[in-house]
């Protein structure tokens, strides 16, 4: 029912903006990507495609220079479909990225609906986070560490680890948010919303 209602809304968007040639539908969540593939966008926006925001920005040549290194958590439902996600991540934020294996334990609503299972998954993930931290430290990375991801649910799950790790130095963030902060400054979000509200939205 939700899919049908959403498809109707997208058709309305296509009709209202029929003077625009919409060729790309950008998403920032793997689960949404998978679901939207059933929407038949090719019938709504002829010749269009669905692409993850990280891969879309990489196509545009937008990358983060001077990165000192990050941990990266690859979601179980990765939105990056065009090539190996690690290849995309390293191209975006630099080569000094260490992949953190294992599920974060959030798994959509698993952390809320089955905390008993989620907690067990989290214990194993903590071990991987410590291994990743050690690998980055061995590369000469000092100070606070960040673990980046490309999934909003995983970001929520990874944020729960900060106080559990002995170092207490691990902060979770979204890849594009980290890039925006580093490239555009701390006030990037407020500035964007202000511009969008002043005629920046079609």
C-alpha positions as a Markdown table, in Angstrom:
| # | Residue | x | y | z |
|---|---|---|---|---|
| 1 | Unk | 0.0 | 0.0 | 0.0 |
| 2 | Unk | 2.8 | 2.4 | 0.9 |
| 3 | Unk | 4.6 | 1.6 | -2.4 |
| 4 | Unk | 1.5 | 2.2 | -4.4 |
| 5 | Unk | 0.8 | 5.5 | -2.7 |
| 6 | Unk | 4.4 | 6.6 | -3.2 |
| 7 | Unk | 4.3 | 5.7 | -6.9 |
| 8 | Unk | 1.2 | 7.9 | -7.3 |
| 9 | Unk | 3.1 | 10.8 | -5.6 |
| 10 | Unk | 6.1 | 10.3 | -7.9 |
| 11 | Unk | 3.8 | 10.4 | -10.9 |
| 12 | Unk | 2.4 | 13.7 | -9.6 |
| 13 | Unk | 6.0 | 15.0 | -9.3 |
| 14 | Unk | 6.7 | 13.9 | -12.8 |
| 15 | Unk | 3.6 | 15.6 | -14.2 |
| 16 | Unk | 4.1 | 18.8 | -12.2 |
| 17 | Unk | 7.8 | 19.0 | -13.2 |
| 18 | Unk | 7.3 | 17.7 | -16.8 |
| 19 | Unk | 9.5 | 20.6 | -18.1 |
| 20 | Unk | 12.4 | 19.1 | -16.2 |
| 21 | Unk | 14.3 | 16.0 | -17.6 |
| 22 | Unk | 14.8 | 14.0 | -14.4 |
| 23 | Unk | 17.4 | 11.4 | -15.1 |
| 24 | Unk | 18.8 | 10.6 | -11.7 |
| 25 | Unk | 17.1 | 9.6 | -8.4 |
| 26 | Unk | 19.6 | 9.9 | -5.6 |
| 27 | Unk | 19.2 | 7.8 | -2.4 |
| 28 | Unk | 21.3 | 7.7 | 0.8 |
| 29 | Unk | 20.1 | 4.3 | 2.2 |
| 30 | Unk | 20.5 | 0.8 | 1.0 |
| 31 | Unk | 17.2 | -0.4 | 2.2 |
| 32 | Unk | 15.4 | 2.5 | 0.4 |
| 33 | Unk | 17.5 | 1.8 | -2.7 |
| 34 | Unk | 16.3 | -1.9 | -2.7 |
| 35 | Unk | 12.7 | -0.9 | -2.2 |
| 36 | Unk | 12.7 | 1.9 | -4.8 |
| 37 | Unk | 14.0 | -0.6 | -7.5 |
| 38 | Unk | 10.4 | -1.9 | -7.5 |
| 39 | Unk | 8.9 | 1.5 | -8.2 |
| 40 | Unk | 9.5 | 1.3 | -11.9 |
| 41 | Unk | 11.0 | 4.7 | -12.2 |
| 42 | Unk | 11.7 | 4.1 | -15.8 |
| 43 | Unk | 7.9 | 4.4 | -16.4 |
| 44 | Unk | 7.7 | 7.5 | -14.2 |
| 45 | Unk | 10.8 | 9.3 | -15.2 |
| 46 | Unk | 11.8 | 7.8 | -18.6 |
| 47 | Unk | 15.4 | 7.0 | -18.9 |
| 48 | Unk | 16.1 | 7.6 | -15.2 |
| 49 | Unk | 18.3 | 5.7 | -12.8 |
| 50 | Unk | 18.7 | 5.2 | -9.1 |
| 51 | Unk | 22.1 | 5.9 | -7.6 |
| 52 | Unk | 23.6 | 6.1 | -4.2 |
| 53 | Unk | 24.6 | 9.6 | -3.1 |
| 54 | Unk | 28.3 | 8.5 | -2.5 |
| 55 | Unk | 28.6 | 7.1 | -6.0 |
| 56 | Unk | 26.8 | 10.1 | -7.5 |
| 57 | Unk | 29.2 | 12.5 | -5.9 |
| 58 | Unk | 32.2 | 10.4 | -6.9 |
| 59 | Unk | 31.0 | 10.6 | -10.5 |
| 60 | Unk | 31.0 | 14.4 | -10.1 |
| 61 | Unk | 34.6 | 14.2 | -8.9 |
| 62 | Unk | 33.8 | 15.4 | -5.3 |
| 63 | Unk | 36.3 | 13.9 | -2.9 |
| 64 | Unk | 37.9 | 14.7 | 0.4 |
| 65 | Unk | 41.5 | 15.6 | 0.3 |
| 66 | Unk | 44.0 | 15.3 | 3.1 |
| 67 | Unk | 42.3 | 12.6 | 5.1 |
| 68 | Unk | 44.2 | 11.1 | 8.0 |
| 69 | Unk | 42.3 | 7.9 | 8.0 |
| 70 | Unk | 38.9 | 6.4 | 9.1 |
| 71 | Unk | 37.3 | 3.2 | 10.0 |
| 72 | Unk | 34.5 | 2.3 | 7.6 |
| 73 | Unk | 31.4 | 0.1 | 8.5 |
| 74 | Unk | 29.9 | -1.4 | 5.3 |
| 75 | Unk | 26.2 | -1.9 | 5.9 |
| 76 | Unk | 24.5 | -5.3 | 5.5 |
| 77 | Unk | 22.2 | -3.4 | 3.0 |
| 78 | Unk | 24.8 | -1.3 | 1.2 |
| 79 | Unk | 23.5 | 1.4 | -1.1 |
| 80 | Unk | 26.7 | 1.3 | -3.1 |
| 81 | Unk | 26.0 | -1.0 | -6.1 |
| 82 | Unk | 28.2 | 0.2 | -9.0 |
| 83 | Unk | 31.5 | -1.2 | -7.6 |
| 84 | Unk | 33.0 | -2.6 | -4.4 |
| 85 | Unk | 31.9 | -0.2 | -1.6 |
| 86 | Unk | 35.5 | 0.0 | -0.2 |
| 87 | Unk | 36.8 | 1.1 | -3.6 |
| 88 | Unk | 34.2 | 3.9 | -3.6 |
| 89 | Unk | 34.9 | 4.9 | 0.0 |
| 90 | Unk | 38.6 | 5.1 | -0.5 |
| 91 | Unk | 38.1 | 7.2 | -3.6 |
| 92 | Unk | 35.9 | 9.6 | -1.6 |
| 93 | Unk | 37.8 | 10.0 | 1.6 |
| 94 | Unk | 41.4 | 8.7 | 0.9 |
| 95 | Unk | 43.3 | 5.5 | 0.9 |
| 96 | Unk | 43.8 | 5.3 | 4.7 |
| 97 | Unk | 40.5 | 3.6 | 5.4 |
| 98 | Unk | 40.2 | 0.4 | 7.5 |
| 99 | Unk | 37.1 | -1.7 | 7.0 |
| 100 | Unk | 35.4 | -2.8 | 10.2 |
| 101 | Unk | 33.9 | -6.2 | 9.7 |
| 102 | Unk | 30.6 | -7.6 | 11.1 |
| 103 | Unk | 27.1 | -6.3 | 11.6 |
| 104 | Unk | 26.6 | -3.3 | 13.9 |
| 105 | Unk | 23.6 | -5.0 | 15.6 |
| 106 | Unk | 21.1 | -2.3 | 14.8 |
| 107 | Unk | 19.7 | -4.1 | 11.7 |
| 108 | Unk | 16.8 | -1.7 | 11.1 |
| 109 | Unk | 14.7 | -2.2 | 14.2 |
| 110 | Unk | 16.4 | -5.3 | 15.6 |
| 111 | Unk | 18.1 | -3.2 | 18.3 |
| 112 | Unk | 14.7 | -2.2 | 19.6 |
| 113 | Unk | 12.6 | -5.3 | 18.9 |
| 114 | Unk | 15.2 | -7.9 | 20.0 |
| 115 | Unk | 17.8 | -6.3 | 22.2 |
| 116 | Unk | 18.8 | -9.7 | 23.5 |
| 117 | Unk | 20.0 | -10.7 | 20.0 |
| 118 | Unk | 21.3 | -7.3 | 19.1 |
| 119 | Unk | 23.4 | -7.1 | 22.3 |
| 120 | Unk | 25.2 | -10.4 | 21.4 |
| 121 | Unk | 25.9 | -9.1 | 17.9 |
| 122 | Unk | 27.3 | -5.9 | 19.4 |
| 123 | Unk | 29.8 | -7.8 | 21.6 |
| 124 | Unk | 31.4 | -9.3 | 18.4 |
| 125 | Unk | 31.3 | -5.9 | 16.6 |
| 126 | Unk | 33.2 | -4.3 | 19.6 |
| 127 | Unk | 36.0 | -6.7 | 19.0 |
| 128 | Unk | 36.2 | -5.7 | 15.4 |
| 129 | Unk | 36.1 | -2.0 | 16.3 |
| 130 | Unk | 39.1 | -2.5 | 18.6 |
| 131 | Unk | 41.0 | -4.3 | 15.9 |
| 132 | Unk | 40.2 | -1.4 | 13.5 |
| 133 | Unk | 41.4 | 1.2 | 16.0 |
| 134 | Unk | 44.6 | -0.7 | 16.5 |
| 135 | Unk | 45.2 | -0.9 | 12.7 |
| 136 | Unk | 44.7 | 2.9 | 12.3 |
| 137 | Unk | 47.0 | 3.6 | 15.3 |
| 138 | Unk | 49.6 | 1.4 | 13.7 |
| 139 | Unk | 49.4 | 3.6 | 10.6 |
| 140 | Unk | 50.3 | 6.6 | 12.8 |
| 141 | Unk | 46.7 | 7.9 | 13.3 |
| 142 | Unk | 46.5 | 9.8 | 16.6 |
| 143 | Unk | 43.7 | 11.6 | 18.4 |
| 144 | Unk | 40.0 | 10.9 | 18.1 |
| 145 | Unk | 38.9 | 8.4 | 15.5 |
| 146 | Unk | 35.8 | 8.4 | 13.3 |
| 147 | Unk | 33.9 | 5.4 | 11.9 |
| 148 | Unk | 32.0 | 6.3 | 8.8 |
| 149 | Unk | 29.1 | 4.5 | 7.3 |
| 150 | Unk | 26.5 | 4.9 | 4.5 |
| 151 | Unk | 23.4 | 3.7 | 6.3 |
| 152 | Unk | 21.2 | 5.8 | 8.6 |
| 153 | Unk | 20.3 | 2.8 | 10.7 |
| 154 | Unk | 23.9 | 1.7 | 11.1 |
| 155 | Unk | 24.9 | 5.2 | 12.0 |
| 156 | Unk | 22.4 | 5.0 | 14.9 |
| 157 | Unk | 23.7 | 1.6 | 15.9 |
| 158 | Unk | 27.4 | 2.6 | 15.7 |
| 159 | Unk | 26.7 | 5.7 | 17.8 |
| 160 | Unk | 25.9 | 3.4 | 20.7 |
| 161 | Unk | 29.5 | 2.1 | 20.9 |
| 162 | Unk | 31.2 | 5.3 | 21.8 |
| 163 | Unk | 30.8 | 4.9 | 25.6 |
| 164 | Unk | 31.5 | 1.1 | 25.5 |
| 165 | Unk | 34.9 | 1.3 | 24.0 |
| 166 | Unk | 37.8 | 1.7 | 26.5 |
| 167 | Unk | 39.3 | 4.6 | 24.5 |
| 168 | Unk | 36.0 | 6.5 | 24.3 |
| 169 | Unk | 37.4 | 8.2 | 21.2 |
| 170 | Unk | 35.3 | 6.6 | 18.5 |
| 171 | Unk | 32.7 | 8.9 | 16.8 |
| 172 | Unk | 30.3 | 7.6 | 14.2 |
| 173 | Unk | 29.2 | 9.7 | 11.2 |
| 174 | Unk | 27.7 | 9.5 | 7.7 |
| 175 | Unk | 30.3 | 9.7 | 4.9 |
| 176 | Unk | 28.6 | 12.7 | 3.2 |
| 177 | Unk | 28.1 | 14.5 | 6.5 |
| 178 | Unk | 31.8 | 14.2 | 7.3 |
| 179 | Unk | 32.7 | 15.4 | 3.8 |
| 180 | Unk | 30.3 | 18.4 | 4.1 |
| 181 | Unk | 31.7 | 19.4 | 7.5 |
| 182 | Unk | 35.3 | 19.1 | 6.3 |
| 183 | Unk | 34.7 | 20.9 | 2.9 |
| 184 | Unk | 32.0 | 23.4 | 3.7 |
| 185 | Unk | 32.5 | 24.1 | 7.4 |
| 186 | Unk | 30.6 | 23.4 | 10.6 |
| 187 | Unk | 27.6 | 25.5 | 9.6 |
| 188 | Unk | 27.0 | 23.7 | 6.3 |
| 189 | Unk | 23.6 | 22.3 | 7.2 |
| 190 | Unk | 22.1 | 25.6 | 8.5 |
| 191 | Unk | 23.5 | 27.4 | 5.4 |
| 192 | Unk | 22.1 | 24.8 | 3.0 |
| 193 | Unk | 18.6 | 24.9 | 4.6 |
| 194 | Unk | 18.6 | 28.7 | 4.5 |
| 195 | Unk | 19.5 | 28.7 | 0.8 |
| 196 | Unk | 17.0 | 26.0 | 0.0 |
| 197 | Unk | 14.2 | 28.0 | 1.7 |
| 198 | Unk | 15.1 | 31.1 | -0.3 |
| 199 | Unk | 14.1 | 29.7 | -3.7 |
| 200 | Unk | 16.5 | 26.8 | -3.8 |
| 201 | Unk | 13.8 | 24.1 | -4.0 |
| 202 | Unk | 12.0 | 23.4 | -7.4 |
